[in-house]
Amino acid sequence: MTAEVGTAGVGLLDGIAWGTHLCHFYDTKQDLLDTLVPYFASGLQRKQFCLWVYSKPLTEAAVTAALRPTVPDLDRHLADRSIEIVSHDQWYFTGERFDPQRATHGWQEKLDSALTRGYVGMRATGQISWAQRRHWSDFTVYDQALNDAIANRRMVVTCSFPLAKTRAAELLDVVRAHQMAVALRRGKLEIIETAQLRQAKAEIERLNEELEQRVKELEAFSSSASHDLVAPLRHIEAFAKLLREDHGATLDAGGHHYLDRIQEGVRQMDELIQALLALSRASLSELAMGTVNLSRLVHEIVTELQRHAPQRRIELVVQPDLVVRGDARLLRVAIQNLLDNAWKYTSTHPAARIEFGMTERAGQPVYFVRDDGVGFDMTQVGRLFEPFQRLHSDAEFAGTGIGLATVQRILRRHGGRIWAEAAPDQGATFFFTLGAQ
C-alpha cells in the first residue's frame, strides 16, 4: 500500500509492532535521512533505546548533524546512551570477516541492557550499503535468522538497503527475508507486507478470538472458585471448631494436635485461594483510572502492618507526594504485596529499614520498594515473578508464591514493568514503572 507522508513516515513506522524486522530501500542519502531521523527522534520521545548502525554514504558526524535539528537535546541523549551511533565494521565484522553471530547477539544484548536500564524497548537500524557480492549468501541467512531472534521481543530492527546497489535478484532475497518492506521515494512512504506478515496477522486475529473465549471461561471459573472452593473450607473450619468446643475435654494431646493441623491447613488453603483470586482479578478486572497518591498508600499499609505486629522496630522512609495515574484498587494490591514482602523478609532483624521512593532512568520515573532484609541470590531472579515459585521454604518464611506474579500482572496492565536487585543478607530493591504518566 502507499500512503502520503508529511514527516517522512513517522506515524506509519511508529505503528509497527514489537518484534518486527523490516527492510527499508532508499534512493538517495537524503531519502535515507528523511526516514531514519524522524524514526529515531520519535523513539527517543517514547523512552525507547535507539541504535543506529551506519555505513556509507553516512558517517558518525553526518548522522549526528542530521539528528541535531530534530532532537534539540541530542547531547544529553548521547551522554546517557539513550542513542548509540556505531559503524558497520564495529557491528557486523570481526576483523575483516562478516560475523552474523556477533551481530545477532549484539541486537539481543543491547535490548537486554536497555530494558535493565528502564527503557520500554528498542528501535534500531543497520545500513547494508557495505554488503558486497561475496557477503550476500551469508547475509541472507543471517537476515532470515534475525526474524526468529527478535520475535516476541520489545524491539524493531530496520535494515536499510540502497536501491542503486541492490540487484533485482538480491532485492527479492531481501523482501523474502523480512516481514515488511518500506521505501521513501519522492515524499511517499511505500509499504509492502510480505506473505509471512499477512499470515502472521491472520494467526494473531485467530489467537485473539481464542483468547477472548478463554478470558470468558476464566472469568466464569473465578466466579465459581470464590464460592465452590471456599464453601467446603468453611464447613471444615466450622466442624473443627465445634469438635474442639463440644468434645475438647475428651481429646488427648494427640487429638488437639490433629485439630490444630486441620485448622492450619484450612487457613493455608484459604490464603492460597484468595491469592489465586487476586491474581485472576489483576488480569481480568476493568481498569478504573484515576489519581493515586502512592506515598499516602504506603503509609496506610505500613500503619496496618505495624498494628498487627506492634513489637516490630521499623524505620520507614517514604518520599512524599508521589502521585500517579492508575487503578487505585489494583495499585493498592501491588504495593501491599511489595510491602508485605519487605515486612516479612526483614522480620529476622531486631530493627529494619523499609524505603519507598522514586528515581529516574532514561527520563522515565522509576518507583522502588527497598528493604535491608535477607535478600536473595540474583542467579534465582528469573523465578521471582513466576506463580508458585518461591526462593525460601515455608519453614523460613510462609507464603503462597503468587504475590509477585500478581504485582507483575498489575504493572503490565498499567503499561509498566517490574524488576529486582538483591544480594543475600543485604536486602532487596524492587523497581517498577507505570507506563506513560
Coordinates of C-alpha atoms in Angstrom, one line a residue:
M1 CA 0.0 0.0 0.0
T2 CA 1.1 3.6 -0.5
A3 CA 0.5 6.5 1.9
E4 CA 1.3 10.2 1.7
V5 CA 3.7 11.3 4.5
G6 CA 4.2 14.7 5.9
T7 CA 7.2 13.9 8.1
A8 CA 8.9 11.0 6.4
G9 CA 6.6 8.3 7.6
V10 CA 6.9 8.8 11.3
G11 CA 3.3 7.8 12.0
L12 CA 3.4 4.7 9.9
L13 CA 6.7 3.5 11.2
D14 CA 5.6 4.1 14.8
G15 CA 2.6 1.8 14.2
I16 CA 4.9 -1.2 13.6
A17 CA 4.6 -3.9 16.3
W18 CA 7.4 -5.0 18.6
G19 CA 9.4 -8.0 17.2
T20 CA 9.2 -6.7 13.6
H21 CA 12.1 -7.0 11.2
L22 CA 11.7 -4.8 8.2
C23 CA 13.7 -3.8 5.2
H24 CA 14.0 -0.2 4.0
F25 CA 15.0 0.8 0.5
Y26 CA 16.3 4.3 -0.3
D27 CA 17.3 6.2 -3.5
T28 CA 19.4 8.9 -2.1
K29 CA 21.3 9.9 1.1
Q30 CA 18.5 12.4 1.8
D31 CA 15.8 9.7 1.4
L32 CA 17.7 7.7 4.0
L33 CA 17.9 10.6 6.4
D34 CA 14.4 11.7 5.8
T35 CA 13.2 8.3 7.0
L36 CA 15.6 7.4 9.8
V37 CA 15.9 10.8 11.6
P38 CA 12.2 11.1 12.5
Y39 CA 12.2 7.3 13.2
F40 CA 14.8 7.7 15.9
A41 CA 13.6 11.1 17.1
S42 CA 10.2 9.5 17.8
G43 CA 11.8 6.6 19.5
L44 CA 13.7 8.9 21.9
Q45 CA 10.4 10.7 22.8
R46 CA 8.8 7.3 23.5
K47 CA 11.6 6.4 26.0
Q48 CA 12.9 3.7 23.6
F49 CA 16.6 2.9 23.4
C50 CA 17.9 3.7 19.9
L51 CA 20.8 2.2 17.9
W52 CA 21.9 3.5 14.5
V53 CA 24.5 1.3 12.8
Y54 CA 25.7 3.4 9.9
S55 CA 27.8 2.9 6.7
K56 CA 28.4 4.8 3.6
P57 CA 27.2 7.3 2.4
L58 CA 26.9 8.3 6.1
T59 CA 29.5 9.0 8.8
E60 CA 29.1 9.4 12.5
A61 CA 29.4 13.2 12.1
A62 CA 26.8 13.2 9.3
V63 CA 24.3 11.2 11.5
T64 CA 24.9 13.5 14.5
A65 CA 24.4 16.6 12.3
A66 CA 21.2 15.2 10.8
L67 CA 19.7 14.4 14.2
R68 CA 20.5 17.6 15.9
P69 CA 17.8 19.9 14.4
T70 CA 15.1 17.3 15.2
V71 CA 16.5 16.3 18.6
P72 CA 17.5 19.5 20.3
D73 CA 18.8 17.7 23.5
L74 CA 20.8 15.2 21.4
D75 CA 24.0 15.8 23.5
R76 CA 22.1 14.6 26.6
H77 CA 20.8 11.5 24.8
L78 CA 24.3 10.7 23.6
A79 CA 25.8 11.2 27.0
D80 CA 23.3 8.9 28.8
R81 CA 23.4 6.4 25.9
S82 CA 19.8 6.7 25.0
I83 CA 21.0 6.6 21.4
E84 CA 24.2 5.0 20.2
I85 CA 25.8 5.5 16.8
V86 CA 28.0 2.7 15.7
S87 CA 29.9 2.0 12.4
H88 CA 29.0 -1.1 10.4
D89 CA 32.5 -2.6 10.7
Q90 CA 32.3 -2.5 14.5
W91 CA 28.9 -4.1 14.4
Y92 CA 28.9 -6.7 11.6
F93 CA 32.6 -7.7 11.4
T94 CA 35.2 -9.5 13.4
G95 CA 38.4 -8.2 11.8
E96 CA 37.7 -8.4 8.0
R97 CA 35.2 -11.2 8.3
F98 CA 31.4 -10.7 8.3
D99 CA 30.3 -12.3 11.6
P100 CA 26.5 -12.9 11.7
Q101 CA 26.5 -14.4 15.2
R102 CA 28.2 -11.3 16.6
A103 CA 25.5 -9.1 15.0
T104 CA 22.6 -11.3 16.1
H105 CA 23.9 -11.5 19.7
G106 CA 24.6 -7.8 19.6
W107 CA 20.9 -6.8 19.0
Q108 CA 19.8 -9.1 21.8
E109 CA 22.4 -7.8 24.3
K110 CA 21.6 -4.2 23.5
L111 CA 17.9 -4.8 24.2
D112 CA 18.6 -6.7 27.5
S113 CA 20.8 -3.8 28.6
A114 CA 18.2 -1.2 27.6
L115 CA 15.4 -3.0 29.5
T116 CA 17.6 -3.3 32.6
R117 CA 18.2 0.5 32.4
G118 CA 14.5 1.2 32.3
Y119 CA 13.8 1.8 28.6
V120 CA 10.5 0.4 27.3
G121 CA 12.1 -1.2 24.2
M122 CA 14.5 -0.6 21.4
R123 CA 14.4 0.6 17.8
A124 CA 17.4 0.1 15.6
T125 CA 18.7 0.3 12.1
G126 CA 21.5 -1.3 10.2
Q127 CA 22.6 0.2 6.9
I128 CA 23.7 -2.5 4.5
S129 CA 25.4 -0.4 1.8
W130 CA 28.7 -2.2 2.8
A131 CA 27.5 -5.6 1.6
Q132 CA 29.3 -7.0 -1.4
R133 CA 28.5 -10.0 -3.6
R134 CA 30.8 -12.3 -1.6
H135 CA 28.8 -11.4 1.6
W136 CA 25.4 -12.0 0.1
S137 CA 24.7 -15.7 0.8
D138 CA 25.8 -15.4 4.5
F139 CA 23.9 -12.1 4.9
T140 CA 20.6 -13.6 3.6
V141 CA 20.9 -16.5 6.0
Y142 CA 21.6 -14.0 8.8
D143 CA 18.6 -11.8 7.8
Q144 CA 16.3 -14.8 8.0
A145 CA 17.6 -15.9 11.3
L146 CA 17.2 -12.5 12.8
N147 CA 13.4 -12.8 12.4
D148 CA 13.4 -15.6 15.0
A149 CA 15.9 -13.8 17.2
I150 CA 13.8 -10.7 17.7
A151 CA 10.3 -12.3 17.5
N152 CA 8.2 -11.5 20.6
R153 CA 10.9 -9.2 21.9
R154 CA 10.5 -5.4 22.5
M155 CA 12.5 -4.3 19.6
V156 CA 12.1 -3.2 15.9
V157 CA 15.0 -3.6 13.6
T158 CA 15.1 -1.8 10.2
C159 CA 17.7 -2.9 7.6
S160 CA 18.4 -0.1 5.1
F161 CA 19.4 -1.0 1.5
P162 CA 20.4 1.3 -1.3
L163 CA 18.3 0.7 -4.4
A164 CA 21.1 1.7 -6.7
K165 CA 23.4 -1.1 -5.4
T166 CA 20.8 -3.8 -4.9
R167 CA 20.3 -6.1 -7.9
A168 CA 16.9 -7.5 -8.8
A169 CA 17.6 -11.0 -7.5
E170 CA 19.1 -9.6 -4.3
L171 CA 16.1 -7.3 -3.9
L172 CA 13.8 -10.4 -4.0
D173 CA 16.0 -12.1 -1.4
V174 CA 15.8 -9.1 0.9
V175 CA 12.0 -8.8 0.7
R176 CA 11.6 -12.5 1.4
A177 CA 13.8 -12.4 4.4
H178 CA 11.8 -9.6 6.1
Q179 CA 8.3 -9.2 7.4
M180 CA 7.8 -5.9 5.7
A181 CA 9.4 -3.7 3.1
V182 CA 9.3 0.2 3.1
A183 CA 10.7 2.7 0.7
L184 CA 10.6 6.5 0.8
R185 CA 10.5 7.8 -2.8
R186 CA 9.6 11.4 -3.8
G187 CA 7.9 12.1 -0.5
K188 CA 5.8 8.9 -0.3
L189 CA 6.4 6.0 2.0
E190 CA 5.5 2.8 0.2
I191 CA 4.9 -0.2 2.4
I192 CA 4.8 -3.8 1.2
E193 CA 3.6 -6.5 3.5
T194 CA 5.1 -9.9 2.8
A195 CA 3.1 -13.1 2.7
Q196 CA 4.8 -14.1 6.1
L197 CA 3.4 -10.9 7.7
R198 CA -0.1 -11.4 6.3
Q199 CA -0.1 -15.0 7.6
A200 CA 1.1 -13.7 11.0
K201 CA -1.7 -11.1 11.1
A202 CA -4.3 -13.8 10.3
E203 CA -2.8 -16.0 13.0
I204 CA -2.9 -13.1 15.5
E205 CA -6.6 -12.5 14.7
R206 CA -7.4 -16.2 15.3
L207 CA -5.4 -16.2 18.6
N208 CA -7.2 -13.1 19.7
E209 CA -10.6 -14.7 19.2
E210 CA -9.4 -17.8 21.1
L211 CA -8.1 -15.5 23.9
E212 CA -11.4 -13.7 24.2
Q213 CA -13.1 -17.0 24.7
R214 CA -10.6 -18.2 27.3
V215 CA -10.9 -14.9 29.2
K216 CA -14.7 -15.5 29.4
E217 CA -14.1 -19.1 30.6
L218 CA -11.5 -17.8 33.2
E219 CA -14.0 -15.2 34.5
A220 CA -16.6 -17.9 34.9
F221 CA -14.0 -20.0 36.8
S222 CA -13.1 -17.2 39.1
S223 CA -16.7 -16.6 40.0
S224 CA -17.2 -20.3 40.7
A225 CA -14.0 -20.6 42.6
S226 CA -15.0 -17.8 45.0
H227 CA -17.9 -19.9 46.1
D228 CA -17.3 -23.5 45.2
L229 CA -13.8 -23.8 46.6
V230 CA -14.3 -21.6 49.7
A231 CA -17.6 -23.1 50.9
P232 CA -16.2 -26.6 51.7
L233 CA -13.3 -25.0 53.6
R234 CA -15.8 -23.0 55.7
H235 CA -17.6 -26.3 56.6
I236 CA -14.3 -28.0 57.6
E237 CA -13.4 -25.0 59.7
A238 CA -16.8 -24.8 61.4
F239 CA -16.9 -28.5 62.2
A240 CA -13.3 -28.4 63.5
K241 CA -14.3 -25.6 65.8
L242 CA -17.4 -27.4 67.0
L243 CA -15.4 -30.5 67.7
R244 CA -12.9 -28.6 69.8
E245 CA -15.7 -26.7 71.7
D246 CA -18.0 -29.7 72.3
H247 CA -15.6 -32.6 72.7
G248 CA -12.3 -30.9 73.5
A249 CA -12.3 -32.2 77.1
T250 CA -12.3 -35.8 75.9
L251 CA -9.5 -35.4 73.4
D252 CA -5.9 -36.2 74.4
A253 CA -2.9 -34.1 73.3
G254 CA -2.7 -36.0 70.0
G255 CA -6.3 -35.2 69.2
H256 CA -5.8 -31.5 69.8
H257 CA -2.6 -31.6 67.7
Y258 CA -4.6 -33.1 64.8
L259 CA -7.3 -30.4 65.1
D260 CA -4.5 -27.8 65.1
R261 CA -3.2 -29.3 61.9
I262 CA -6.7 -29.3 60.3
Q263 CA -7.3 -25.7 61.1
E264 CA -3.8 -24.6 59.9
G265 CA -4.4 -26.5 56.7
V266 CA -7.7 -24.7 56.2
R267 CA -6.0 -21.3 56.8
Q268 CA -3.3 -22.0 54.3
M269 CA -5.8 -23.3 51.7
D270 CA -8.0 -20.2 52.2
E271 CA -4.9 -18.0 51.8
L272 CA -4.0 -19.7 48.6
I273 CA -7.5 -19.4 47.1
Q274 CA -7.6 -15.7 47.9
A275 CA -4.2 -15.2 46.3
L276 CA -5.3 -17.0 43.2
L277 CA -8.5 -14.9 43.0
A278 CA -6.4 -11.7 43.4
L279 CA -4.2 -12.9 40.6
S280 CA -7.2 -13.5 38.4
R281 CA -8.7 -10.1 39.2
A282 CA -5.4 -8.5 38.4
S283 CA -5.6 -9.9 34.9
L284 CA -9.3 -9.6 34.2
S285 CA -10.9 -6.7 36.0
E286 CA -11.5 -3.5 34.1
L287 CA -9.1 -0.6 34.9
A288 CA -10.7 2.4 36.6
M289 CA -8.0 5.0 36.0
G290 CA -7.6 7.9 38.4
T291 CA -5.1 9.8 40.5
V292 CA -3.4 7.7 43.2
N293 CA -1.0 9.1 45.9
L294 CA 1.4 6.2 46.3
S295 CA 3.2 7.8 49.2
R296 CA 0.0 8.0 51.2
L297 CA -0.9 4.4 50.2
V298 CA 2.5 3.2 51.6
H299 CA 1.9 5.0 54.9
E300 CA -1.6 3.4 55.2
I301 CA -0.4 -0.1 54.5
V302 CA 2.6 0.1 56.9
T303 CA 0.4 1.5 59.6
E304 CA -1.8 -1.5 59.3
L305 CA 1.2 -3.9 59.3
Q306 CA 2.5 -2.2 62.4
R307 CA -0.9 -2.5 64.2
H308 CA -0.7 -6.3 63.8
A309 CA 2.9 -6.5 64.9
P310 CA 3.5 -3.6 67.3
Q311 CA 6.7 -5.2 68.6
R312 CA 8.5 -4.7 65.3
R313 CA 11.0 -1.9 65.1
I314 CA 10.8 -0.4 61.6
E315 CA 12.4 2.7 60.2
L316 CA 10.1 3.8 57.3
V317 CA 11.4 6.2 54.8
V318 CA 8.8 7.5 52.2
Q319 CA 9.4 10.1 49.6
P320 CA 6.4 12.4 49.9
D321 CA 3.7 13.1 47.3
L322 CA 4.5 10.6 44.7
V323 CA 1.3 10.8 42.7
V324 CA 0.5 8.7 39.6
R325 CA -2.4 7.8 37.3
G326 CA -3.7 4.3 37.7
D327 CA -6.4 1.9 39.1
A328 CA -6.4 2.7 42.8
R329 CA -7.6 -0.7 43.9
L330 CA -5.1 -2.7 41.8
L331 CA -2.2 -0.4 42.7
R332 CA -3.1 -0.9 46.4
V333 CA -2.9 -4.7 45.8
A334 CA 0.5 -4.3 44.1
I335 CA 2.0 -2.0 46.8
Q336 CA 0.5 -4.2 49.5
N337 CA 2.3 -7.3 48.1
L338 CA 5.6 -5.4 47.8
L339 CA 5.4 -4.1 51.4
D340 CA 4.2 -7.4 52.8
N341 CA 7.4 -9.0 51.3
A342 CA 9.6 -6.2 52.7
W343 CA 7.9 -6.6 56.1
K344 CA 8.3 -10.4 56.0
Y345 CA 11.9 -10.7 54.8
T346 CA 13.1 -8.1 57.4
S347 CA 11.4 -10.0 60.3
T348 CA 14.6 -11.7 61.4
H349 CA 16.2 -8.4 62.1
P350 CA 15.7 -6.7 65.5
A351 CA 15.5 -3.4 63.7
A352 CA 14.8 -3.0 60.0
R353 CA 14.5 -0.3 57.4
I354 CA 11.9 -0.1 54.6
E355 CA 12.1 2.7 51.9
F356 CA 9.7 3.8 49.2
G357 CA 10.8 6.4 46.7
M358 CA 11.2 7.4 43.0
T359 CA 14.3 7.8 40.8
E360 CA 14.6 8.4 37.1
R361 CA 16.1 6.2 34.4
A362 CA 16.2 7.1 30.7
G363 CA 14.0 10.1 31.5
Q364 CA 11.2 7.9 33.0
P365 CA 10.1 7.8 36.6
V366 CA 11.0 4.5 38.3
Y367 CA 9.5 3.7 41.7
F368 CA 11.0 1.4 44.2
V369 CA 10.5 -0.5 47.5
R370 CA 13.7 -1.2 49.3
D371 CA 14.5 -3.2 52.4
D372 CA 17.5 -4.4 54.3
G373 CA 16.2 -7.9 54.9
V374 CA 17.5 -11.4 53.9
G375 CA 17.7 -10.6 50.2
F376 CA 18.3 -13.4 47.6
D377 CA 20.8 -14.7 45.1
M378 CA 20.4 -12.9 41.8
T379 CA 21.0 -16.1 39.9
Q380 CA 17.5 -17.0 41.1
V381 CA 15.8 -13.8 39.9
G382 CA 14.3 -15.5 36.8
R383 CA 11.9 -17.5 39.2
L384 CA 10.9 -14.5 41.1
F385 CA 7.7 -13.4 39.2
E386 CA 6.6 -16.9 38.3
P387 CA 3.4 -18.2 40.1
F388 CA 4.2 -20.8 42.9
Q389 CA 8.0 -20.2 42.6
R390 CA 9.4 -19.4 46.0
L391 CA 13.1 -18.6 46.9
H392 CA 12.6 -19.5 50.5
S393 CA 10.9 -22.5 52.2
D394 CA 7.8 -22.3 54.3
A395 CA 9.9 -23.2 57.3
E396 CA 11.9 -20.0 56.8
F397 CA 9.1 -17.6 55.6
A398 CA 5.4 -18.5 55.0
G399 CA 3.8 -17.5 51.7
T400 CA 1.9 -18.6 48.6
G401 CA 4.4 -17.8 45.8
I402 CA 1.7 -15.8 44.0
G403 CA 2.2 -12.2 45.3
L404 CA 4.9 -11.0 43.0
A405 CA 3.2 -12.7 40.0
T406 CA 0.1 -10.6 40.8
V407 CA 2.2 -7.4 41.1
Q408 CA 3.8 -8.1 37.7
R409 CA 0.4 -8.5 36.0
I410 CA -1.0 -5.3 37.6
L411 CA 2.0 -3.3 36.5
R412 CA 1.9 -4.8 32.9
R413 CA -1.8 -3.8 32.7
H414 CA -0.7 -0.2 33.5
G415 CA 1.9 -0.3 30.7
G416 CA 4.8 -0.8 33.2
R417 CA 7.2 -3.4 34.3
I418 CA 9.0 -4.7 37.5
W419 CA 12.5 -6.0 38.2
A420 CA 14.6 -6.6 41.3
E421 CA 18.1 -6.2 42.5
A422 CA 19.3 -8.0 45.6
A423 CA 22.1 -9.9 47.4
P424 CA 22.0 -12.5 50.2
D425 CA 21.8 -10.8 53.6
Q426 CA 22.0 -7.4 52.0
G427 CA 18.3 -6.7 51.3
A428 CA 16.3 -6.3 48.1
T429 CA 15.0 -3.5 46.0
F430 CA 12.0 -3.9 43.7
F431 CA 11.8 -1.3 40.9
F432 CA 8.7 -0.7 38.8
T433 CA 7.4 1.7 36.2
L434 CA 3.8 2.6 35.3
G435 CA 4.0 3.4 31.6
A436 CA 3.2 6.9 30.3
Q437 CA 2.1 9.2 33.1

